[in-house]
Amino acid sequence: MASRTSAIPALLLVLSLAATASAQPTAADRETARALMDDGDRKAEAHDDAGALRSYRAADEMMHVPSTAIEVVKTLARMGQLVEARDQALALLRLPRTEPEPTPFVAARAEAERLAASLAVRIPTLSLHVTGLAAGEVPTVRVDGELVPPDALPLPRRADPGVHHIVASAPGRADVLRDVQLAEGHAAPVELSFGPVIGVVPPPAPVVAPAPLPAIPLESAPAPASSSPGAATWAALGVGAAGLVVGTIAGILELSKASAVKGQCHGNACPESERGELSDANTLANVSNIGLGVGVAGAAVGAVLYFIAPRAPVQPSVGVLRGGGSVGVGGSF
């Protein structure tokens, strides 16, 4: 029993040494890795970053050392894949150190630390905000096909610069689709607003009936009064009429006397006996002229006052007529 127990630590030591030995790259691995690194350098100089990344990744998978990993980090950053570039930089910093560590490894770690800090500032973020769901409804949200955990939905999500396609779905509801353009170092709020449940018609809005107009009894509808010409109008017209009457009468009398006198006169010479009649004719002529002038002026003033006096429009009135065992409708229009 004691011999079996003492054999277990020895077995563990052998397995540990075997595992350590198998983790070390062989000479062939190291030679292949050198060739891959050279190929990656040539493609990077030719601006073929995708091809360079494949070569650098293959070399790093063989070696797992800072000097190969740093080339992967730098190539990812050039390609705009900032999230993965920072993740690889942090993984490089976690690689175990060797003592003494080669100078290329030390330089690679320093560059990785610098890149990790700068990439943290450059990486943009998405802020997803889901609305329109009832309590207890949990949406399924995918960004570029990658599922976002429900607990992570309220948190800012790091993403590479460029266009990102977002799909949000919930049972019984239409999917919500959004395309968002992200710029380096910026945060983009995205509202994912769900519509109503499919097939459920919302209740119609209540119809409010208009208030009825108050009824006006036919018998009580008064007929609005219209205005009539004022006293000044009638006074002017009266003066004008009186003046015309006086002027007309005086004119007739003047003509009569003038005709009688004219037969007795020769030219401007009239007998002494007719001079009184001639004076009366002249007086009547003056009275006639004054009367006609006053009549015309009074009539003109009265007419002007009549037409400029304000008048209220006459509204139609309706009433109910009763009598003699019958009922009728009457009014003015």
C-alpha positions as YAML, in Angstrom:
chain: A
units: angstrom
residues:
- id: 1
  name: MET
  ca: [0.00, 0.00, 0.00]
- id: 2
  name: ALA
  ca: [2.84, 2.33, 0.89]
- id: 3
  name: SER
  ca: [4.72, 1.62, -2.34]
- id: 4
  name: ARG
  ca: [1.60, 2.45, -4.44]
- id: 5
  name: THR
  ca: [1.12, 5.71, -2.61]
- id: 6
  name: SER
  ca: [4.71, 6.76, -3.18]
- id: 7
  name: ALA
  ca: [4.39, 6.00, -6.89]
- id: 8
  name: ILE
  ca: [1.61, 8.59, -7.46]
- id: 9
  name: PRO
  ca: [3.79, 11.71, -7.08]
- id: 10
  name: ALA
  ca: [6.36, 10.21, -9.39]
- id: 11
  name: LEU
  ca: [3.68, 9.58, -12.04]
- id: 12
  name: LEU
  ca: [2.39, 13.10, -11.74]
- id: 13
  name: LEU
  ca: [5.93, 14.43, -12.19]
- id: 14
  name: VAL
  ca: [6.41, 12.41, -15.35]
- id: 15
  name: LEU
  ca: [3.07, 13.56, -16.82]
- id: 16
  name: SER
  ca: [3.89, 17.16, -16.01]
- id: 17
  name: LEU
  ca: [7.27, 16.95, -17.70]
- id: 18
  name: ALA
  ca: [5.70, 15.28, -20.73]
- id: 19
  name: ALA
  ca: [3.05, 17.97, -20.99]
- id: 20
  name: THR
  ca: [5.70, 20.69, -20.72]
- id: 21
  name: ALA
  ca: [7.81, 19.07, -23.34]
- id: 22
  name: SER
  ca: [4.86, 18.67, -25.71]
- id: 23
  name: ALA
  ca: [3.94, 22.38, -25.25]
- id: 24
  name: GLN
  ca: [7.32, 23.54, -26.47]
- id: 25
  name: PRO
  ca: [7.52, 24.17, -30.24]
- id: 26
  name: THR
  ca: [9.80, 21.89, -32.16]
- id: 27
  name: ALA
  ca: [12.61, 23.03, -34.42]
- id: 28
  name: ALA
  ca: [10.30, 22.44, -37.40]
- id: 29
  name: ASP
  ca: [7.61, 24.56, -35.79]
- id: 30
  name: ARG
  ca: [10.03, 27.39, -35.18]
- id: 31
  name: GLU
  ca: [11.33, 27.25, -38.76]
- id: 32
  name: THR
  ca: [7.79, 27.21, -40.16]
- id: 33
  name: ALA
  ca: [6.84, 30.10, -37.90]
- id: 34
  name: ARG
  ca: [9.77, 32.16, -39.18]
- id: 35
  name: ALA
  ca: [8.66, 31.56, -42.76]
- id: 36
  name: LEU
  ca: [5.08, 32.53, -41.89]
- id: 37
  name: MET
  ca: [6.24, 35.73, -40.20]
- id: 38
  name: ASP
  ca: [8.30, 36.67, -43.26]
- id: 39
  name: ASP
  ca: [5.28, 35.97, -45.48]
- id: 40
  name: GLY
  ca: [3.11, 38.13, -43.24]
- id: 41
  name: ASP
  ca: [5.62, 40.98, -43.44]
- id: 42
  name: ARG
  ca: [5.63, 40.85, -47.25]
- id: 43
  name: LYS
  ca: [1.82, 40.92, -47.41]
- id: 44
  name: ALA
  ca: [1.62, 43.77, -44.90]
- id: 45
  name: GLU
  ca: [4.04, 45.84, -47.00]
- id: 46
  name: ALA
  ca: [1.79, 45.12, -50.01]
- id: 47
  name: HIS
  ca: [-1.24, 46.36, -47.97]
- id: 48
  name: ASP
  ca: [-2.75, 42.88, -47.98]
- id: 49
  name: ASP
  ca: [-3.73, 42.95, -44.32]
- id: 50
  name: ALA
  ca: [-6.13, 40.01, -44.61]
- id: 51
  name: GLY
  ca: [-3.38, 37.79, -46.04]
- id: 52
  name: ALA
  ca: [-0.85, 39.08, -43.50]
- id: 53
  name: LEU
  ca: [-3.27, 38.31, -40.64]
- id: 54
  name: ARG
  ca: [-3.60, 34.68, -41.76]
- id: 55
  name: SER
  ca: [0.17, 34.22, -41.80]
- id: 56
  name: TYR
  ca: [0.70, 35.96, -38.45]
- id: 57
  name: ARG
  ca: [-2.09, 33.94, -36.79]
- id: 58
  name: ALA
  ca: [-0.63, 30.65, -38.04]
- id: 59
  name: ALA
  ca: [2.82, 31.57, -36.73]
- id: 60
  name: ASP
  ca: [1.40, 32.65, -33.35]
- id: 61
  name: GLU
  ca: [-0.58, 29.43, -32.96]
- id: 62
  name: MET
  ca: [2.72, 27.54, -33.24]
- id: 63
  name: MET
  ca: [4.85, 29.78, -31.03]
- id: 64
  name: HIS
  ca: [2.52, 31.51, -28.51]
- id: 65
  name: VAL
  ca: [5.13, 34.18, -27.80]
- id: 66
  name: PRO
  ca: [4.83, 38.00, -27.55]
- id: 67
  name: SER
  ca: [6.80, 38.64, -30.75]
- id: 68
  name: THR
  ca: [4.27, 36.72, -32.90]
- id: 69
  name: ALA
  ca: [1.17, 37.84, -30.99]
- id: 70
  name: ILE
  ca: [1.98, 41.55, -31.34]
- id: 71
  name: GLU
  ca: [1.86, 41.32, -35.14]
- id: 72
  name: VAL
  ca: [-1.64, 39.86, -34.90]
- id: 73
  name: VAL
  ca: [-2.68, 42.75, -32.67]
- id: 74
  name: LYS
  ca: [-1.29, 45.45, -34.97]
- id: 75
  name: THR
  ca: [-2.82, 43.90, -38.09]
- id: 76
  name: LEU
  ca: [-6.28, 43.65, -36.48]
- id: 77
  name: ALA
  ca: [-6.04, 47.32, -35.47]
- id: 78
  name: ARG
  ca: [-5.14, 48.37, -39.03]
- id: 79
  name: MET
  ca: [-8.16, 46.43, -40.35]
- id: 80
  name: GLY
  ca: [-10.53, 48.26, -38.00]
- id: 81
  name: GLN
  ca: [-11.23, 45.19, -35.87]
- id: 82
  name: LEU
  ca: [-10.56, 47.17, -32.72]
- id: 83
  name: VAL
  ca: [-12.47, 44.97, -30.27]
- id: 84
  name: GLU
  ca: [-10.54, 41.81, -31.16]
- id: 85
  name: ALA
  ca: [-7.28, 43.75, -31.42]
- id: 86
  name: ARG
  ca: [-7.61, 44.95, -27.81]
- id: 87
  name: ASP
  ca: [-8.63, 41.50, -26.65]
- id: 88
  name: GLN
  ca: [-5.52, 39.99, -28.25]
- id: 89
  name: ALA
  ca: [-3.34, 42.73, -26.76]
- id: 90
  name: LEU
  ca: [-4.60, 41.90, -23.28]
- id: 91
  name: ALA
  ca: [-4.07, 38.19, -23.94]
- id: 92
  name: LEU
  ca: [-0.47, 38.96, -24.95]
- id: 93
  name: LEU
  ca: [0.11, 40.76, -21.65]
- id: 94
  name: ARG
  ca: [-1.09, 37.66, -19.81]
- id: 95
  name: LEU
  ca: [1.46, 35.37, -21.48]
- id: 96
  name: PRO
  ca: [3.86, 33.86, -18.91]
- id: 97
  name: ARG
  ca: [7.22, 35.58, -18.67]
- id: 98
  name: THR
  ca: [10.59, 33.87, -19.02]
- id: 99
  name: GLU
  ca: [13.59, 34.94, -17.00]
- id: 100
  name: PRO
  ca: [15.56, 36.45, -18.47]
- id: 101
  name: GLU
  ca: [13.02, 37.48, -21.15]
- id: 102
  name: PRO
  ca: [14.39, 38.18, -24.66]
- id: 103
  name: THR
  ca: [14.47, 41.80, -25.76]
- id: 104
  name: PRO
  ca: [11.91, 41.27, -28.63]
- id: 105
  name: PHE
  ca: [9.47, 39.87, -26.05]
- id: 106
  name: VAL
  ca: [9.95, 42.87, -23.76]
- id: 107
  name: ALA
  ca: [9.39, 45.29, -26.68]
- id: 108
  name: ALA
  ca: [6.27, 43.38, -27.77]
- id: 109
  name: ARG
  ca: [4.75, 43.56, -24.27]
- id: 110
  name: ALA
  ca: [5.37, 47.32, -24.07]
- id: 111
  name: GLU
  ca: [3.74, 47.89, -27.46]
- id: 112
  name: ALA
  ca: [0.80, 45.68, -26.51]
- id: 113
  name: GLU
  ca: [0.23, 47.71, -23.34]
- id: 114
  name: ARG
  ca: [0.29, 50.96, -25.31]
- id: 115
  name: LEU
  ca: [-2.11, 49.61, -27.96]
- id: 116
  name: ALA
  ca: [-4.54, 48.27, -25.34]
- id: 117
  name: ALA
  ca: [-4.80, 51.73, -23.78]
- id: 118
  name: SER
  ca: [-5.28, 53.57, -27.10]
- id: 119
  name: LEU
  ca: [-7.79, 51.03, -28.43]
- id: 120
  name: ALA
  ca: [-9.93, 51.41, -25.30]
- id: 121
  name: VAL
  ca: [-10.55, 55.03, -26.31]
- id: 122
  name: ARG
  ca: [-11.06, 54.33, -30.02]
- id: 123
  name: ILE
  ca: [-13.64, 51.55, -29.68]
- id: 124
  name: PRO
  ca: [-17.23, 52.90, -30.13]
- id: 125
  name: THR
  ca: [-20.24, 51.66, -28.15]
- id: 126
  name: LEU
  ca: [-23.88, 50.80, -28.78]
- id: 127
  name: SER
  ca: [-26.55, 51.72, -26.20]
- id: 128
  name: LEU
  ca: [-29.62, 49.54, -26.83]
- id: 129
  name: HIS
  ca: [-32.98, 50.65, -25.43]
- id: 130
  name: VAL
  ca: [-36.00, 48.33, -25.82]
- id: 131
  name: THR
  ca: [-39.54, 49.78, -25.59]
- id: 132
  name: GLY
  ca: [-43.08, 48.65, -26.36]
- id: 133
  name: LEU
  ca: [-43.00, 45.35, -24.43]
- id: 134
  name: ALA
  ca: [-45.17, 44.45, -21.47]
- id: 135
  name: ALA
  ca: [-43.70, 43.49, -18.12]
- id: 136
  name: GLY
  ca: [-42.24, 40.00, -18.27]
- id: 137
  name: GLU
  ca: [-41.65, 40.00, -22.04]
- id: 138
  name: VAL
  ca: [-37.99, 39.32, -22.80]
- id: 139
  name: PRO
  ca: [-36.75, 40.23, -26.31]
- id: 140
  name: THR
  ca: [-34.11, 38.42, -28.31]
- id: 141
  name: VAL
  ca: [-31.55, 40.88, -29.69]
- id: 142
  name: ARG
  ca: [-28.75, 40.06, -32.10]
- id: 143
  name: VAL
  ca: [-26.02, 42.42, -33.29]
- id: 144
  name: ASP
  ca: [-24.47, 41.25, -36.57]
- id: 145
  name: GLY
  ca: [-25.94, 37.81, -35.85]
- id: 146
  name: GLU
  ca: [-24.37, 37.59, -32.38]
- id: 147
  name: LEU
  ca: [-26.83, 37.10, -29.50]
- id: 148
  name: VAL
  ca: [-26.81, 39.78, -26.82]
- id: 149
  name: PRO
  ca: [-27.49, 38.25, -23.38]
- id: 150
  name: PRO
  ca: [-30.72, 39.68, -21.85]
- id: 151
  name: ASP
  ca: [-28.84, 40.84, -18.75]
- id: 152
  name: ALA
  ca: [-26.39, 42.75, -20.95]
- id: 153
  name: LEU
  ca: [-29.06, 44.67, -22.91]
- id: 154
  name: PRO
  ca: [-29.09, 47.73, -20.62]
- id: 155
  name: LEU
  ca: [-25.28, 47.96, -20.70]
- id: 156
  name: PRO
  ca: [-23.18, 49.74, -23.38]
- id: 157
  name: ARG
  ca: [-21.97, 47.24, -25.96]
- id: 158
  name: ARG
  ca: [-18.51, 47.62, -27.51]
- id: 159
  name: ALA
  ca: [-18.40, 47.22, -31.29]
- id: 160
  name: ASP
  ca: [-16.04, 47.94, -34.17]
- id: 161
  name: PRO
  ca: [-16.45, 51.09, -36.29]
- id: 162
  name: GLY
  ca: [-18.70, 50.69, -39.32]
- id: 163
  name: VAL
  ca: [-22.26, 49.58, -40.07]
- id: 164
  name: HIS
  ca: [-23.93, 47.09, -37.71]
- id: 165
  name: HIS
  ca: [-27.19, 45.23, -38.32]
- id: 166
  name: ILE
  ca: [-29.46, 44.82, -35.29]
- id: 167
  name: VAL
  ca: [-32.46, 42.45, -35.12]
- id: 168
  name: ALA
  ca: [-34.80, 42.43, -32.11]
- id: 169
  name: SER
  ca: [-37.64, 39.91, -31.83]
- id: 170
  name: ALA
  ca: [-40.33, 39.03, -29.30]
- id: 171
  name: PRO
  ca: [-43.08, 36.37, -29.35]
- id: 172
  name: GLY
  ca: [-46.17, 37.52, -31.25]
- id: 173
  name: ARG
  ca: [-44.61, 40.77, -32.43]
- id: 174
  name: ALA
  ca: [-43.01, 41.97, -35.64]
- id: 175
  name: ASP
  ca: [-39.21, 42.05, -35.64]
- id: 176
  name: VAL
  ca: [-37.49, 45.40, -35.19]
- id: 177
  name: LEU
  ca: [-34.61, 45.98, -37.62]
- id: 178
  name: ARG
  ca: [-31.98, 48.70, -37.32]
- id: 179
  name: ASP
  ca: [-28.78, 49.52, -39.22]
- id: 180
  name: VAL
  ca: [-26.40, 51.70, -37.21]
- id: 181
  name: GLN
  ca: [-23.23, 53.46, -38.37]
- id: 182
  name: LEU
  ca: [-20.56, 53.65, -35.66]
- id: 183
  name: ALA
  ca: [-17.57, 55.99, -35.70]
- id: 184
  name: GLU
  ca: [-14.39, 55.60, -33.68]
- id: 185
  name: GLY
  ca: [-14.65, 56.90, -30.14]
- id: 186
  name: HIS
  ca: [-18.40, 57.63, -30.33]
- id: 187
  name: ALA
  ca: [-21.45, 56.19, -28.57]
- id: 188
  name: ALA
  ca: [-24.67, 55.56, -30.52]
- id: 189
  name: PRO
  ca: [-28.04, 55.23, -28.74]
- id: 190
  name: VAL
  ca: [-30.37, 52.79, -30.53]
- id: 191
  name: GLU
  ca: [-34.11, 52.63, -29.77]
- id: 192
  name: LEU
  ca: [-35.74, 49.23, -30.42]
- id: 193
  name: SER
  ca: [-39.47, 50.01, -30.26]
- id: 194
  name: PHE
  ca: [-41.86, 47.07, -30.66]
- id: 195
  name: GLY
  ca: [-45.33, 47.42, -32.14]
- id: 196
  name: PRO
  ca: [-48.54, 45.80, -30.86]
- id: 197
  name: VAL
  ca: [-49.06, 42.04, -30.74]
- id: 198
  name: ILE
  ca: [-49.78, 40.70, -34.23]
- id: 199
  name: GLY
  ca: [-53.46, 39.86, -34.76]
- id: 200
  name: VAL
  ca: [-54.73, 41.89, -31.83]
- id: 201
  name: VAL
  ca: [-56.74, 44.89, -32.99]
- id: 202
  name: PRO
  ca: [-56.55, 47.78, -30.52]
- id: 203
  name: PRO
  ca: [-59.94, 49.06, -29.32]
- id: 204
  name: PRO
  ca: [-61.24, 52.03, -31.27]
- id: 205
  name: ALA
  ca: [-60.99, 55.42, -29.73]
- id: 206
  name: PRO
  ca: [-64.23, 56.54, -28.04]
- id: 207
  name: VAL
  ca: [-66.44, 58.76, -30.19]
- id: 208
  name: VAL
  ca: [-67.60, 61.90, -28.43]
- id: 209
  name: ALA
  ca: [-70.98, 63.06, -29.72]
- id: 210
  name: PRO
  ca: [-71.24, 66.81, -30.30]
- id: 211
  name: ALA
  ca: [-73.41, 68.74, -27.86]
- id: 212
  name: PRO
  ca: [-76.90, 69.47, -29.28]
- id: 213
  name: LEU
  ca: [-77.66, 73.04, -30.25]
- id: 214
  name: PRO
  ca: [-80.28, 74.79, -28.08]
- id: 215
  name: ALA
  ca: [-83.75, 74.83, -29.65]
- id: 216
  name: ILE
  ca: [-85.34, 78.24, -30.26]
- id: 217
  name: PRO
  ca: [-89.18, 78.30, -30.11]
- id: 218
  name: LEU
  ca: [-90.74, 79.67, -33.25]
- id: 219
  name: GLU
  ca: [-93.08, 81.97, -31.36]
- id: 220
  name: SER
  ca: [-90.27, 83.60, -29.37]
- id: 221
  name: ALA
  ca: [-87.95, 84.40, -32.29]
- id: 222
  name: PRO
  ca: [-88.02, 88.23, -32.45]
- id: 223
  name: ALA
  ca: [-87.72, 90.10, -35.71]
- id: 224
  name: PRO
  ca: [-84.78, 92.46, -35.47]
- id: 225
  name: ALA
  ca: [-85.70, 96.08, -35.92]
- id: 226
  name: SER
  ca: [-84.29, 98.08, -38.78]
- id: 227
  name: SER
  ca: [-83.17, 101.66, -38.38]
- id: 228
  name: SER
  ca: [-85.06, 104.56, -40.09]
- id: 229
  name: PRO
  ca: [-83.81, 107.98, -41.27]
- id: 230
  name: GLY
  ca: [-83.19, 110.47, -38.43]
- id: 231
  name: ALA
  ca: [-84.86, 113.79, -37.67]
- id: 232
  name: ALA
  ca: [-82.15, 115.80, -39.45]
- id: 233
  name: THR
  ca: [-82.94, 113.98, -42.66]
- id: 234
  name: TRP
  ca: [-86.64, 114.74, -42.45]
- id: 235
  name: ALA
  ca: [-85.95, 118.38, -41.52]
- id: 236
  name: ALA
  ca: [-83.68, 118.89, -44.54]
- id: 237
  name: LEU
  ca: [-86.22, 117.28, -46.83]
- id: 238
  name: GLY
  ca: [-89.03, 119.46, -45.34]
- id: 239
  name: VAL
  ca: [-87.06, 122.68, -45.85]
- id: 240
  name: GLY
  ca: [-86.24, 121.62, -49.40]
- id: 241
  name: ALA
  ca: [-89.89, 120.90, -50.19]
- id: 242
  name: ALA
  ca: [-91.05, 124.24, -48.70]
- id: 243
  name: GLY
  ca: [-88.41, 126.13, -50.67]
- id: 244
  name: LEU
  ca: [-89.48, 124.48, -53.90]
- id: 245
  name: VAL
  ca: [-93.13, 125.28, -53.24]
- id: 246
  name: VAL
  ca: [-92.45, 128.97, -52.42]
- id: 247
  name: GLY
  ca: [-90.07, 129.35, -55.38]
- id: 248
  name: THR
  ca: [-92.57, 127.80, -57.77]
- id: 249
  name: ILE
  ca: [-95.50, 129.96, -56.62]
- id: 250
  name: ALA
  ca: [-93.42, 133.15, -56.68]
- id: 251
  name: GLY
  ca: [-92.17, 132.29, -60.13]
- id: 252
  name: ILE
  ca: [-95.70, 131.81, -61.47]
- id: 253
  name: LEU
  ca: [-96.83, 135.17, -60.04]
- id: 254
  name: GLU
  ca: [-93.72, 136.92, -61.40]
- id: 255
  name: LEU
  ca: [-94.37, 135.58, -64.90]
- id: 256
  name: SER
  ca: [-97.98, 136.76, -64.74]
- id: 257
  name: LYS
  ca: [-97.12, 140.32, -63.72]
- id: 258
  name: ALA
  ca: [-94.23, 140.55, -66.15]
- id: 259
  name: SER
  ca: [-96.52, 139.55, -69.06]
- id: 260
  name: ALA
  ca: [-99.06, 142.24, -68.10]
- id: 261
  name: VAL
  ca: [-96.44, 144.98, -67.79]
- id: 262
  name: LYS
  ca: [-94.53, 144.00, -70.97]
- id: 263
  name: GLY
  ca: [-97.56, 144.97, -73.16]
- id: 264
  name: GLN
  ca: [-97.49, 148.54, -71.82]
- id: 265
  name: CYS
  ca: [-93.75, 149.13, -72.17]
- id: 266
  name: HIS
  ca: [-91.71, 149.94, -75.25]
- id: 267
  name: GLY
  ca: [-88.24, 148.52, -74.79]
- id: 268
  name: ASN
  ca: [-87.01, 149.67, -71.39]
- id: 269
  name: ALA
  ca: [-89.39, 152.67, -71.29]
- id: 270
  name: CYS
  ca: [-92.56, 151.97, -69.26]
- id: 271
  name: PRO
  ca: [-95.39, 154.31, -68.25]
- id: 272
  name: GLU
  ca: [-95.31, 155.71, -64.71]
- id: 273
  name: SER
  ca: [-98.49, 153.84, -63.89]
- id: 274
  name: GLU
  ca: [-96.87, 150.44, -64.59]
- id: 275
  name: ARG
  ca: [-93.69, 150.98, -62.58]
- id: 276
  name: GLY
  ca: [-95.30, 149.58, -59.39]
- id: 277
  name: GLU
  ca: [-96.30, 146.41, -61.20]
- id: 278
  name: LEU
  ca: [-92.81, 146.11, -62.64]
- id: 279
  name: SER
  ca: [-91.27, 146.44, -59.15]
- id: 280
  name: ASP
  ca: [-93.62, 143.74, -57.82]
- id: 281
  name: ALA
  ca: [-92.60, 141.45, -60.69]
- id: 282
  name: ASN
  ca: [-88.91, 141.93, -59.87]
- id: 283
  name: THR
  ca: [-89.55, 141.21, -56.19]
- id: 284
  name: LEU
  ca: [-91.45, 138.00, -57.04]
- id: 285
  name: ALA
  ca: [-88.58, 136.98, -59.32]
- id: 286
  name: ASN
  ca: [-86.10, 137.36, -56.49]
- id: 287
  name: VAL
  ca: [-88.35, 135.42, -54.08]
- id: 288
  name: SER
  ca: [-88.77, 132.66, -56.68]
- id: 289
  name: ASN
  ca: [-85.00, 132.35, -57.18]
- id: 290
  name: ILE
  ca: [-84.33, 132.25, -53.44]
- id: 291
  name: GLY
  ca: [-87.10, 129.72, -52.80]
- id: 292
  name: LEU
  ca: [-85.96, 127.41, -55.59]
- id: 293
  name: GLY
  ca: [-82.33, 127.65, -54.37]
- id: 294
  name: VAL
  ca: [-83.34, 126.77, -50.82]
- id: 295
  name: GLY
  ca: [-85.55, 123.93, -52.09]
- id: 296
  name: VAL
  ca: [-82.80, 122.40, -54.19]
- id: 297
  name: ALA
  ca: [-80.26, 122.69, -51.36]
- id: 298
  name: GLY
  ca: [-82.64, 121.20, -48.76]
- id: 299
  name: ALA
  ca: [-83.55, 118.31, -51.05]
- id: 300
  name: ALA
  ca: [-79.89, 117.57, -51.74]
- id: 301
  name: VAL
  ca: [-78.95, 117.58, -48.03]
- id: 302
  name: GLY
  ca: [-81.94, 115.40, -47.15]
- id: 303
  name: ALA
  ca: [-81.08, 112.89, -49.88]
- id: 304
  name: VAL
  ca: [-77.48, 112.63, -48.69]
- id: 305
  name: LEU
  ca: [-78.52, 112.11, -45.06]
- id: 306
  name: TYR
  ca: [-81.09, 109.51, -46.11]
- id: 307
  name: PHE
  ca: [-78.63, 107.36, -48.02]
- id: 308
  name: ILE
  ca: [-75.76, 107.56, -45.52]
- id: 309
  name: ALA
  ca: [-77.91, 106.74, -42.46]
- id: 310
  name: PRO
  ca: [-76.90, 103.24, -41.03]
- id: 311
  name: ARG
  ca: [-79.41, 100.42, -41.36]
- id: 312
  name: ALA
  ca: [-79.48, 97.01, -39.66]
- id: 313
  name: PRO
  ca: [-80.27, 94.11, -41.98]
- id: 314
  name: VAL
  ca: [-83.79, 92.83, -41.67]
- id: 315
  name: GLN
  ca: [-83.79, 89.20, -40.50]
- id: 316
  name: PRO
  ca: [-86.63, 86.89, -41.40]
- id: 317
  name: SER
  ca: [-88.97, 86.16, -38.50]
- id: 318
  name: VAL
  ca: [-91.27, 83.22, -38.14]
- id: 319
  name: GLY
  ca: [-94.24, 82.77, -35.87]
- id: 320
  name: VAL
  ca: [-97.02, 80.30, -35.24]
- id: 321
  name: LEU
  ca: [-100.54, 81.51, -35.99]
- id: 322
  name: ARG
  ca: [-103.47, 80.00, -34.12]
- id: 323
  name: GLY
  ca: [-107.15, 80.73, -34.51]
- id: 324
  name: GLY
  ca: [-110.37, 79.48, -35.83]
- id: 325
  name: GLY
  ca: [-109.52, 75.90, -35.03]
- id: 326
  name: SER
  ca: [-106.45, 75.91, -37.29]
- id: 327
  name: VAL
  ca: [-102.73, 76.45, -36.91]
- id: 328
  name: GLY
  ca: [-100.45, 78.12, -39.45]
- id: 329
  name: VAL
  ca: [-96.99, 79.61, -39.84]
- id: 330
  name: GLY
  ca: [-96.39, 83.25, -40.68]
- id: 331
  name: GLY
  ca: [-93.51, 85.66, -40.72]
- id: 332
  name: SER
  ca: [-91.65, 88.41, -42.49]
- id: 333
  name: PHE
  ca: [-88.72, 87.91, -44.91]
...
